[in-house]
Tab-separated table of C-alpha atoms in Angstrom:
chain	number	residue	atom	x	y	z
A	1	UNK	CA	-38.260	-64.924	-30.197
A	2	UNK	CA	-35.749	-66.124	-32.724
A	3	UNK	CA	-32.168	-65.927	-31.707
A	4	UNK	CA	-29.915	-63.691	-33.800
A	5	UNK	CA	-27.089	-65.011	-36.044
A	6	UNK	CA	-23.733	-64.929	-34.706
A	7	UNK	CA	-21.894	-61.564	-35.592
A	8	UNK	CA	-25.044	-59.373	-35.567
A	9	UNK	CA	-28.690	-58.717	-34.836
A	10	UNK	CA	-31.555	-59.929	-36.961
A	11	UNK	CA	-33.122	-56.487	-36.709
A	12	UNK	CA	-31.991	-54.416	-39.688
A	13	UNK	CA	-32.709	-50.613	-39.500
A	14	UNK	CA	-34.781	-49.298	-42.403
A	15	UNK	CA	-32.921	-45.955	-42.502
A	16	UNK	CA	-29.442	-44.774	-41.607
A	17	UNK	CA	-28.909	-44.005	-37.967
A	18	UNK	CA	-28.432	-40.272	-37.387
A	19	UNK	CA	-26.391	-39.413	-34.331
A	20	UNK	CA	-27.094	-36.108	-32.544
A	21	UNK	CA	-23.831	-34.274	-33.003
A	22	UNK	CA	-22.533	-31.959	-30.321
A	23	UNK	CA	-19.395	-29.929	-30.600
A	24	UNK	CA	-16.954	-30.910	-27.889
A	25	UNK	CA	-15.775	-27.128	-27.406
A	26	UNK	CA	-18.130	-24.475	-28.670
A	27	UNK	CA	-16.475	-20.986	-29.106
A	28	UNK	CA	-18.374	-18.152	-27.569
A	29	UNK	CA	-20.240	-16.004	-29.999
A	30	UNK	CA	-20.834	-12.410	-29.529
A	31	UNK	CA	-24.438	-11.270	-29.191
A	32	UNK	CA	-25.938	-9.604	-32.266
A	33	UNK	CA	-24.954	-9.984	-35.835
A	34	UNK	CA	-21.986	-7.618	-35.604
A	35	UNK	CA	-20.773	-5.057	-38.074
A	36	UNK	CA	-17.425	-4.599	-39.930
A	37	UNK	CA	-15.753	-1.118	-39.383
A	38	UNK	CA	-12.362	0.347	-39.987
A	39	UNK	CA	-9.818	-0.092	-37.297
A	40	UNK	CA	-9.290	3.706	-37.187
A	41	UNK	CA	-12.855	4.011	-35.813
A	42	UNK	CA	-12.182	1.814	-32.801
A	43	UNK	CA	-10.446	3.165	-29.784
A	44	UNK	CA	-9.023	1.345	-26.689
A	45	UNK	CA	-10.723	1.961	-23.411
A	46	UNK	CA	-9.000	4.559	-21.303
A	47	UNK	CA	-10.135	2.689	-18.203
A	48	UNK	CA	-8.548	-0.751	-19.254
A	49	UNK	CA	-6.743	-1.823	-16.204
A	50	UNK	CA	-3.785	-3.087	-18.110
A	51	UNK	CA	-3.170	0.145	-20.064
A	52	UNK	CA	-0.079	-0.318	-22.183
A	53	UNK	CA	0.776	-3.532	-20.476
A	54	UNK	CA	-1.500	-5.925	-22.591
A	55	UNK	CA	1.159	-8.637	-23.255
A	56	UNK	CA	3.019	-9.953	-20.254
A	57	UNK	CA	4.841	-12.341	-22.573
A	58	UNK	CA	5.877	-10.743	-26.075
A	59	UNK	CA	5.447	-14.320	-27.486
A	60	UNK	CA	1.846	-14.206	-26.849
A	61	UNK	CA	1.438	-11.227	-29.100
A	62	UNK	CA	3.356	-12.971	-31.753
A	63	UNK	CA	0.865	-15.932	-31.598
A	64	UNK	CA	-2.055	-13.624	-31.806
A	65	UNK	CA	-0.674	-11.973	-34.874
A	66	UNK	CA	-0.029	-15.309	-36.522
A	67	UNK	CA	-3.586	-16.610	-35.652
A	68	UNK	CA	-5.162	-13.500	-37.201
A	69	UNK	CA	-3.152	-13.905	-40.360
A	70	UNK	CA	-4.206	-17.506	-40.770
A	71	UNK	CA	-8.040	-17.365	-39.709
A	72	UNK	CA	-8.839	-13.749	-39.453
A	73	UNK	CA	-10.942	-12.368	-36.569
A	74	UNK	CA	-13.059	-15.225	-35.386
A	75	UNK	CA	-14.762	-13.547	-32.497
A	76	UNK	CA	-15.986	-9.957	-32.723
A	77	UNK	CA	-14.763	-7.156	-30.405
A	78	UNK	CA	-17.311	-6.051	-27.951
A	79	UNK	CA	-17.593	-2.262	-28.119
A	80	UNK	CA	-19.851	0.743	-26.999
A	81	UNK	CA	-20.468	3.945	-28.851
A	82	UNK	CA	-18.117	6.715	-27.964
A	83	UNK	CA	-21.109	9.086	-27.013
A	84	UNK	CA	-22.607	6.488	-24.750
A	85	UNK	CA	-19.269	5.938	-23.050
A	86	UNK	CA	-18.599	9.614	-22.641
A	87	UNK	CA	-22.023	10.111	-21.117
A	88	UNK	CA	-20.934	7.788	-18.337
A	89	UNK	CA	-17.287	8.851	-17.978
A	90	UNK	CA	-16.914	12.517	-19.158
A	91	UNK	CA	-13.407	12.756	-17.778
A	92	UNK	CA	-12.086	10.590	-20.605
A	93	UNK	CA	-13.444	12.693	-23.442
A	94	UNK	CA	-10.174	13.922	-24.338
A	95	UNK	CA	-8.870	10.492	-24.944
A	96	UNK	CA	-10.789	10.094	-28.192
A	97	UNK	CA	-10.209	11.855	-31.642
A	98	UNK	CA	-13.112	12.840	-33.856
A	99	UNK	CA	-12.622	9.589	-36.023
A	100	UNK	CA	-13.260	7.347	-33.126
A	101	UNK	CA	-16.796	5.976	-33.160
A	102	UNK	CA	-16.533	2.848	-30.814
A	103	UNK	CA	-14.679	2.053	-27.605
A	104	UNK	CA	-13.520	-1.390	-26.936
A	105	UNK	CA	-14.922	-3.235	-23.901
A	106	UNK	CA	-13.564	-6.682	-24.617
A	107	UNK	CA	-10.907	-7.408	-27.188
A	108	UNK	CA	-8.000	-5.030	-26.639
A	109	UNK	CA	-5.408	-7.706	-27.450
A	110	UNK	CA	-7.041	-8.441	-30.764
A	111	UNK	CA	-7.317	-4.702	-31.532
A	112	UNK	CA	-3.609	-4.314	-30.754
A	113	UNK	CA	-2.434	-7.218	-32.871
A	114	UNK	CA	-4.783	-6.751	-35.979
A	115	UNK	CA	-2.679	-4.117	-37.685
A	116	UNK	CA	0.455	-6.294	-37.638
A	117	UNK	CA	-1.667	-9.125	-39.076
A	118	UNK	CA	-2.588	-6.884	-42.093
A	119	UNK	CA	-6.110	-6.247	-41.035
A	120	UNK	CA	-7.704	-2.894	-41.740
A	121	UNK	CA	-11.281	-3.724	-40.562
A	122	UNK	CA	-12.577	-5.626	-37.707
A	123	UNK	CA	-16.010	-6.954	-36.910
A	124	UNK	CA	-17.564	-5.441	-33.749
A	125	UNK	CA	-20.655	-6.078	-31.638
A	126	UNK	CA	-22.069	-2.968	-30.182
A	127	UNK	CA	-23.414	-3.515	-26.640
A	128	UNK	CA	-24.159	0.039	-25.132
A	129	UNK	CA	-25.850	-1.527	-22.231
A	130	UNK	CA	-22.250	-2.384	-20.883
A	131	UNK	CA	-21.152	1.267	-21.125
A	132	UNK	CA	-21.788	1.987	-17.355
A	133	UNK	CA	-20.144	-1.336	-16.140
A	134	UNK	CA	-16.879	-1.402	-17.857
A	135	UNK	CA	-14.838	-1.390	-14.627
A	136	UNK	CA	-16.664	-4.619	-13.577
A	137	UNK	CA	-16.181	-6.172	-16.949
A	138	UNK	CA	-12.405	-5.505	-17.001
A	139	UNK	CA	-12.045	-7.121	-13.662
A	140	UNK	CA	-13.896	-10.242	-14.760
A	141	UNK	CA	-12.001	-10.503	-18.037
A	142	UNK	CA	-8.602	-10.105	-16.575
A	143	UNK	CA	-8.913	-11.973	-13.424
A	144	UNK	CA	-10.246	-15.009	-15.203
A	145	UNK	CA	-7.827	-14.875	-18.079
A	146	UNK	CA	-4.545	-13.395	-17.133
A	147	UNK	CA	-2.971	-12.365	-13.769
A	148	UNK	CA	-3.219	-8.673	-13.024
A	149	UNK	CA	-0.450	-6.858	-11.074
A	150	UNK	CA	-1.382	-6.067	-7.598
A	151	UNK	CA	-1.506	-2.407	-8.502
A	152	UNK	CA	-3.884	-3.153	-11.561
A	153	UNK	CA	-5.993	-5.394	-9.429
A	154	UNK	CA	-6.293	-2.758	-6.593
A	155	UNK	CA	-7.221	-0.025	-9.144
A	156	UNK	CA	-10.008	-2.185	-10.367
A	157	UNK	CA	-11.233	-2.722	-6.725
A	158	UNK	CA	-10.955	1.009	-5.956
A	159	UNK	CA	-13.178	2.024	-8.957
A	160	UNK	CA	-15.847	-0.431	-7.725
A	161	UNK	CA	-15.697	0.956	-4.388
A	162	UNK	CA	-15.994	4.648	-5.397
A	163	UNK	CA	-18.242	4.331	-8.472
A	164	UNK	CA	-20.630	1.629	-7.360
A	165	UNK	CA	-20.404	2.041	-3.622
A	166	UNK	CA	-19.436	-1.540	-2.910
A	167	UNK	CA	-17.782	-2.495	0.276
A	168	UNK	CA	-14.484	-4.531	0.290
A	169	UNK	CA	-16.584	-7.544	1.527
A	170	UNK	CA	-18.946	-7.129	-1.393
A	171	UNK	CA	-16.270	-6.965	-3.898
A	172	UNK	CA	-14.574	-10.047	-2.595
A	173	UNK	CA	-17.868	-12.002	-2.537
A	174	UNK	CA	-18.763	-10.915	-6.029
A	175	UNK	CA	-15.402	-12.042	-7.679
A	176	UNK	CA	-14.649	-15.011	-5.490
A	177	UNK	CA	-11.746	-17.167	-6.808
A	178	UNK	CA	-10.145	-17.127	-3.320
A	179	UNK	CA	-10.315	-13.231	-2.932
A	180	UNK	CA	-10.734	-12.270	0.543
A	181	UNK	CA	-11.923	-9.026	1.975
A	182	UNK	CA	-8.370	-8.291	3.455
A	183	UNK	CA	-6.929	-8.944	-0.073
A	184	UNK	CA	-9.272	-6.202	-1.571
A	185	UNK	CA	-8.335	-3.702	1.337
A	186	UNK	CA	-4.592	-4.362	0.996
A	187	UNK	CA	-4.632	-3.880	-2.787
A	188	UNK	CA	-6.337	-0.506	-2.478
A	189	UNK	CA	-4.189	0.639	0.345
A	190	UNK	CA	-0.850	0.135	-1.559
A	191	UNK	CA	-2.005	2.034	-4.570
A	192	UNK	CA	-0.218	5.267	-3.657
A	193	UNK	CA	3.063	3.318	-4.003
A	194	UNK	CA	2.619	3.403	-7.777
A	195	UNK	CA	4.034	6.961	-7.631
A	196	UNK	CA	7.062	5.763	-5.764
A	197	UNK	CA	9.479	4.177	-8.352
A	198	UNK	CA	11.697	2.246	-5.984
A	199	UNK	CA	8.820	0.815	-4.007
A	200	UNK	CA	6.801	-0.032	-7.120
A	201	UNK	CA	9.682	-1.829	-8.720
A	202	UNK	CA	10.474	-3.792	-5.583
A	203	UNK	CA	6.844	-4.984	-5.263
A	204	UNK	CA	6.661	-5.941	-8.857
A	205	UNK	CA	9.929	-7.855	-8.812
A	206	UNK	CA	9.787	-11.642	-8.420
A	207	UNK	CA	13.346	-11.769	-6.902
A	208	UNK	CA	13.730	-13.091	-3.448
A	209	UNK	CA	13.872	-10.439	-0.756
A	210	UNK	CA	11.787	-8.028	-2.664
A	211	UNK	CA	8.972	-6.076	-1.013
A	212	UNK	CA	5.683	-8.088	-0.981
A	213	UNK	CA	2.251	-6.364	-1.316
A	214	UNK	CA	1.309	-7.708	2.197
A	215	UNK	CA	4.384	-6.333	3.813
A	216	UNK	CA	3.961	-3.153	1.882
A	217	UNK	CA	0.419	-2.770	3.360
A	218	UNK	CA	1.590	-3.409	6.719
A	219	UNK	CA	4.311	-0.713	6.482
A	220	UNK	CA	2.187	1.857	4.812
A	221	UNK	CA	-0.467	1.334	7.463
A	222	UNK	CA	2.191	2.468	10.105
A	223	UNK	CA	4.025	5.213	8.365
A	224	UNK	CA	1.166	6.611	6.247
A	225	UNK	CA	3.471	8.425	3.963
A	226	UNK	CA	4.260	6.372	0.695
A	227	UNK	CA	7.754	8.032	0.528
A	228	UNK	CA	8.737	6.476	3.758
A	229	UNK	CA	7.853	2.780	2.841
A	230	UNK	CA	11.129	1.893	1.338
A	231	UNK	CA	13.239	3.426	4.089
A	232	UNK	CA	11.207	1.552	6.646
A	233	UNK	CA	11.523	-1.642	4.743
A	234	UNK	CA	15.268	-1.283	4.420
A	235	UNK	CA	15.585	-0.555	8.099
A	236	UNK	CA	13.393	-3.722	8.927
A	237	UNK	CA	15.783	-5.785	6.766
A	238	UNK	CA	18.938	-4.292	7.976
A	239	UNK	CA	18.171	-4.080	11.780
A	240	UNK	CA	15.639	-7.122	12.018
A	241	UNK	CA	12.945	-4.860	13.222
A	242	UNK	CA	9.183	-5.098	12.759
A	243	UNK	CA	7.198	-2.552	10.789
A	244	UNK	CA	6.030	-0.629	13.867
A	245	UNK	CA	9.524	-0.156	15.182
A	246	UNK	CA	11.361	0.623	11.987
A	247	UNK	CA	8.410	2.940	10.928
A	248	UNK	CA	8.624	4.796	14.259
A	249	UNK	CA	12.404	5.371	13.859
A	250	UNK	CA	12.156	6.558	10.237
A	251	UNK	CA	9.331	8.950	11.128
A	252	UNK	CA	11.386	10.317	14.102
A	253	UNK	CA	14.328	10.869	11.943
A	254	UNK	CA	12.149	12.851	9.440
A	255	UNK	CA	10.772	14.911	12.312
A	256	UNK	CA	14.320	15.582	13.549
A	257	UNK	CA	15.427	16.487	10.066
A	258	UNK	CA	12.670	19.127	9.874
A	259	UNK	CA	13.711	20.562	13.189
A	260	UNK	CA	17.474	20.749	12.277
A	261	UNK	CA	17.912	24.168	10.369
A	262	UNK	CA	20.209	24.573	7.530
A	263	UNK	CA	22.693	27.372	8.513
A	264	UNK	CA	22.716	30.239	6.010
A	265	UNK	CA	25.676	32.605	6.326
A	266	UNK	CA	24.947	36.250	6.516
A	267	UNK	CA	26.088	38.121	3.381
A	268	UNK	CA	27.858	40.694	5.556
A	269	UNK	CA	30.046	38.147	7.427
A	270	UNK	CA	31.848	36.278	4.603
A	271	UNK	CA	32.701	36.861	1.146
A	272	UNK	CA	31.889	33.273	0.359
A	273	UNK	CA	28.200	33.980	1.219
A	274	UNK	CA	27.834	36.502	-1.525
A	275	UNK	CA	25.364	35.336	-4.240
A	276	UNK	CA	27.153	34.101	-7.458
A	277	UNK	CA	27.333	36.450	-10.393
A	278	UNK	CA	24.919	34.192	-12.333
A	279	UNK	CA	22.153	34.412	-9.630
A	280	UNK	CA	18.832	35.789	-10.884
A	281	UNK	CA	17.922	39.271	-9.835
A	282	UNK	CA	14.495	37.908	-8.711
A	283	UNK	CA	16.290	36.018	-5.923
A	284	UNK	CA	17.918	39.151	-4.387
A	285	UNK	CA	16.631	42.255	-2.688
A	286	UNK	CA	18.286	45.488	-2.143
A	287	UNK	CA	18.648	47.268	1.236
A	288	UNK	CA	18.475	51.002	1.584
A	289	UNK	CA	22.252	51.034	1.723
A	290	UNK	CA	22.529	49.231	-1.592
A	291	UNK	CA	23.736	45.946	-0.188
A	292	UNK	CA	22.371	42.836	-1.730
A	293	UNK	CA	20.795	40.226	0.506
A	294	UNK	CA	19.297	36.752	-0.253
A	295	UNK	CA	15.674	36.164	-0.050
A	296	UNK	CA	16.214	32.590	0.945
A	297	UNK	CA	14.463	31.987	4.216
A	298	UNK	CA	15.373	29.466	6.922
A	299	UNK	CA	13.066	26.609	7.802
A	300	UNK	CA	10.425	26.253	10.609
A	301	UNK	CA	13.006	24.745	12.951
A	302	UNK	CA	15.259	27.857	13.272
A	303	UNK	CA	13.834	29.029	16.532
A	304	UNK	CA	13.912	25.638	18.102
A	305	UNK	CA	17.048	23.837	19.378
A	306	UNK	CA	19.487	25.486	16.978
A	307	UNK	CA	21.501	22.355	15.950
A	308	UNK	CA	24.166	21.834	13.339
A	309	UNK	CA	23.359	21.027	9.856
A	310	UNK	CA	23.080	17.313	8.968
A	311	UNK	CA	24.282	15.791	5.764
A	312	UNK	CA	20.758	15.277	4.533
A	313	UNK	CA	18.894	17.589	2.146
A	314	UNK	CA	15.871	19.335	3.496
A	315	UNK	CA	13.041	21.028	1.672
A	316	UNK	CA	12.132	24.486	2.848
A	317	UNK	CA	9.277	25.509	0.755
A	318	UNK	CA	5.952	24.114	-0.259
A	319	UNK	CA	6.648	24.691	-3.950
A	320	UNK	CA	9.954	22.759	-3.834
A	321	UNK	CA	8.130	19.852	-2.021
A	322	UNK	CA	5.695	19.719	-4.758
A	323	UNK	CA	8.403	19.471	-7.300
A	324	UNK	CA	9.984	16.593	-5.459
A	325	UNK	CA	6.776	14.753	-5.337
A	326	UNK	CA	6.270	15.064	-8.971
A	327	UNK	CA	9.783	13.735	-9.548
A	328	UNK	CA	9.254	10.715	-7.567
A	329	UNK	CA	8.378	8.670	-10.629
A	330	UNK	CA	11.513	9.527	-12.467
A	331	UNK	CA	13.937	6.678	-12.529
A	332	UNK	CA	16.917	9.164	-12.626
A	333	UNK	CA	15.523	11.189	-9.735
A	334	UNK	CA	16.689	11.585	-6.220
A	335	UNK	CA	17.145	8.448	-3.983
A	336	UNK	CA	13.903	7.593	-2.318
A	337	UNK	CA	15.843	5.405	0.231
A	338	UNK	CA	16.643	8.355	2.552
A	339	UNK	CA	13.777	9.532	4.666
A	340	UNK	CA	15.426	12.957	5.265
A	341	UNK	CA	15.466	13.840	1.633
A	342	UNK	CA	11.712	13.578	1.295
A	343	UNK	CA	9.175	16.165	1.996
A	344	UNK	CA	7.261	15.133	5.202
A	345	UNK	CA	3.604	14.567	4.683
A	346	UNK	CA	2.848	14.270	8.401
A	347	UNK	CA	0.444	16.639	10.033
A	348	UNK	CA	1.176	18.480	13.311
A	349	UNK	CA	-1.065	16.033	15.167
A	350	UNK	CA	0.657	12.955	13.662
A	351	UNK	CA	4.064	14.531	14.663
A	352	UNK	CA	2.866	14.979	18.159
A	353	UNK	CA	1.588	11.328	18.344
A	354	UNK	CA	4.938	9.977	16.928
A	355	UNK	CA	7.018	11.964	19.519
A	356	UNK	CA	4.667	10.991	22.290
A	357	UNK	CA	4.914	7.348	21.346
A	358	UNK	CA	8.719	7.502	21.503
A	359	UNK	CA	8.720	9.220	24.885
A	360	UNK	CA	6.256	6.806	26.388
A	361	UNK	CA	8.298	3.866	25.378
A	362	UNK	CA	11.415	5.381	27.037
A	363	UNK	CA	9.331	5.858	30.270
A	364	UNK	CA	8.009	2.255	29.908
A	365	UNK	CA	11.480	0.912	29.595
A	366	UNK	CA	12.651	2.858	32.604
A	367	UNK	CA	9.905	1.505	34.663
A	368	UNK	CA	10.693	-2.047	33.626
A	369	UNK	CA	14.356	-1.533	34.583
A	370	UNK	CA	13.369	-0.222	37.917
A	371	UNK	CA	10.738	-2.784	38.669
A	372	UNK	CA	11.326	-4.579	42.029
A	373	UNK	CA	8.665	-6.984	43.475
A	374	UNK	CA	9.305	-7.112	47.239
A	375	UNK	CA	7.097	-10.236	47.744
A	376	UNK	CA	6.958	-13.152	45.198
A	377	UNK	CA	3.547	-14.554	45.909
A	378	UNK	CA	2.651	-17.903	44.494
A	379	UNK	CA	-0.810	-16.604	43.227
A	380	UNK	CA	0.791	-13.666	41.580
A	381	UNK	CA	3.356	-15.906	39.836
A	382	UNK	CA	0.692	-18.257	38.567
A	383	UNK	CA	-1.400	-15.254	37.233
A	384	UNK	CA	1.759	-13.913	35.594
A	385	UNK	CA	2.458	-17.346	33.968
A	386	UNK	CA	-0.983	-17.440	32.413
A	387	UNK	CA	-0.667	-13.913	31.130
A	388	UNK	CA	2.679	-14.580	29.440
A	389	UNK	CA	1.319	-17.852	27.942
A	390	UNK	CA	-1.653	-16.044	26.320
A	391	UNK	CA	-0.277	-12.756	25.208
A	392	UNK	CA	0.430	-11.992	21.543
A	393	UNK	CA	3.789	-12.190	19.884
A	394	UNK	CA	3.955	-8.527	19.070
A	395	UNK	CA	3.551	-7.661	22.675
A	396	UNK	CA	6.036	-10.137	23.723
A	397	UNK	CA	8.506	-8.727	21.189
A	398	UNK	CA	8.262	-5.219	22.543
A	399	UNK	CA	8.487	-6.257	26.314
A	400	UNK	CA	11.581	-8.381	25.282
A	401	UNK	CA	13.111	-5.421	23.411
A	402	UNK	CA	12.880	-3.381	26.678
A	403	UNK	CA	14.309	-6.074	28.924
A	404	UNK	CA	17.144	-6.917	26.547
A	405	UNK	CA	18.265	-3.253	26.739
A	406	UNK	CA	18.806	-3.677	30.647
A	407	UNK	CA	22.285	-4.412	31.693
A	408	UNK	CA	22.791	-7.953	33.186
A	409	UNK	CA	19.201	-8.986	32.121
A	410	UNK	CA	19.028	-12.694	31.039
A	411	UNK	CA	16.918	-11.436	28.060
A	412	UNK	CA	20.122	-10.371	26.327
A	413	UNK	CA	21.060	-14.021	25.780
A	414	UNK	CA	17.861	-14.648	23.724
A	415	UNK	CA	17.556	-13.077	20.179
A	416	UNK	CA	14.073	-14.564	19.850
A	417	UNK	CA	11.417	-13.033	22.120
A	418	UNK	CA	9.388	-16.298	22.215
A	419	UNK	CA	12.370	-18.354	23.159
A	420	UNK	CA	12.916	-16.030	26.198
A	421	UNK	CA	9.187	-16.388	27.121
A	422	UNK	CA	9.627	-20.137	27.089
A	423	UNK	CA	12.638	-19.970	29.193
A	424	UNK	CA	10.993	-17.782	31.811
A	425	UNK	CA	7.860	-19.988	31.858
A	426	UNK	CA	9.813	-23.097	32.255
A	427	UNK	CA	12.109	-21.756	34.992
A	428	UNK	CA	11.650	-21.448	38.716
A	429	UNK	CA	12.524	-17.730	39.095
A	430	UNK	CA	9.367	-16.112	40.254
A	431	UNK	CA	10.843	-12.547	40.442
A	432	UNK	CA	11.869	-12.902	36.718
A	433	UNK	CA	8.505	-14.099	35.609
A	434	UNK	CA	6.750	-11.127	37.448
A	435	UNK	CA	9.194	-8.626	35.898
A	436	UNK	CA	8.405	-10.000	32.401
A	437	UNK	CA	4.742	-10.051	33.066
A	438	UNK	CA	4.958	-6.420	34.207
A	439	UNK	CA	6.804	-5.568	30.943
A	440	UNK	CA	4.160	-7.319	28.898
A	441	UNK	CA	1.324	-5.477	30.666
A	442	UNK	CA	2.913	-2.212	29.844
A	443	UNK	CA	3.691	-3.313	26.280
A	444	UNK	CA	0.236	-4.384	25.689
A	445	UNK	CA	-1.227	-0.981	26.757
A	446	UNK	CA	1.576	0.900	24.908
A	447	UNK	CA	0.784	-0.852	21.676
A	448	UNK	CA	-3.039	-0.135	22.120
A	449	UNK	CA	-2.077	3.486	22.737
A	450	UNK	CA	-0.135	3.505	19.534
A	451	UNK	CA	-2.902	2.146	17.453
A	452	UNK	CA	-4.354	4.949	15.230
A	453	UNK	CA	-7.253	2.829	14.046
A	454	UNK	CA	-9.362	3.730	17.062
A	455	UNK	CA	-9.652	6.720	19.404
A	456	UNK	CA	-7.959	6.344	22.920
A	457	UNK	CA	-10.358	4.278	25.163
A	458	UNK	CA	-10.354	3.819	28.859
A	459	UNK	CA	-7.502	1.504	28.819
A	460	UNK	CA	-5.295	3.909	26.974
A	461	UNK	CA	-6.207	6.828	29.249
A	462	UNK	CA	-5.615	4.614	32.257
A	463	UNK	CA	-2.131	3.710	30.726
A	464	UNK	CA	-1.211	7.425	30.208
A	465	UNK	CA	-2.333	8.241	33.869
A	466	UNK	CA	-0.287	5.504	35.267
A	467	UNK	CA	2.911	6.795	33.361
A	468	UNK	CA	2.138	10.186	34.759
A	469	UNK	CA	1.906	8.947	38.292
A	470	UNK	CA	4.647	6.313	38.261
A	471	UNK	CA	7.293	8.196	36.109
A	472	UNK	CA	6.292	11.884	35.980
A	473	UNK	CA	5.437	11.527	32.262
A	474	UNK	CA	4.530	14.857	30.580
A	475	UNK	CA	1.712	14.145	28.112
A	476	UNK	CA	1.485	16.047	24.743
A	477	UNK	CA	-1.161	18.553	24.126
A	478	UNK	CA	-2.830	15.859	21.938
A	479	UNK	CA	-2.879	13.513	24.942
A	480	UNK	CA	-4.082	16.276	27.370
A	481	UNK	CA	-7.347	16.748	25.516
A	482	UNK	CA	-8.355	13.087	26.520
A	483	UNK	CA	-6.975	13.462	30.089
A	484	UNK	CA	-9.173	16.437	31.019
């Protein structure tokens, strides 16, 4: 075979070489040929998770407008017919005007920027098969492209849970991207905080020290009432308490505020109590003697302990409470940071449970204070040491709290519960270790009794009976139904 000459091959191609060209990046193309319609016929989707918050950064909108001016609309909007959409979501029918023919499924930002770019018509691709799945599409579009707020993300998860019947685990597995089942559960749980302006703004704030979604979930799981989340968070921050302790104190203060009546002077006892001249006639009644009396009624706590009026405002009627709830979203409304100013949403059973929790803790603290171990046995000390080493931090925290409130207790010198545990475990004082282990045993059972996620089991009932026998604890009517 002859050698080729230097600088090239002896084989010369008879035809020009054709290379197979492949674009480096191929822009996605909408399915179907697409049609051009006036912008006035295209309506944004009412179920869009972003709502009016399409542009986190105003500069992004300016760039979109500039691009549409230069190149026009490159990718058609994906839409569905209004009739098809309303067939699946009849509750949104009022969101459309008679001139609307299409609902956007993908392309809200392009639709919003098009008028400023001078466009009067847009190309759309009608895909009615997606009309029943817009919630899932919105999550896919936004989670992959731009970060949703925790509330927008939670609303998307909630819709899938309710409309498609998916479990939180199924939602997390479907979307992936590091989303866990607990993330889905937490985002849905904090959705009621959207209606509480102070809590909402704190969660959405990026400033250090603001309320995080995870902490908000922990608090609302304890207090249940969205209006009590911010007061609980403020108490946690001010007094260095955990969510359970702070939530219980806030709930107790709310219950006490409901019990405390607002004194209403009798019209016959003071001239100052007479209704003003501008008072409506509808708010007055006439006695047979012609005297005017106010129809204002006292609260449900008037027959209770009596009590002086506190400085906090209290709502005495359901109608007024409804007005307070609707005003929670007003930036100029009442301060949501004071628990006593909010209409309580606790049921009678929940009030009993909260009060019983507080009384049991007082009894447990008394038992820990009076604990005396007559014989410090080596086996008992070893068992106590093992118990202290394995118990959870929340249990240690509650036990340390009880011990630190006892005069002359060495626990007062340790602000950290875990540091005090390490001190006790490293020491040689067997009596001190047994007392701490006893406090931990009570705290562990008490925390289990306060857990509302499950019904009282045999351990909780045994704990209640022990408190009754050891400290003459009087159970509430709610506890008595399990003790029978």
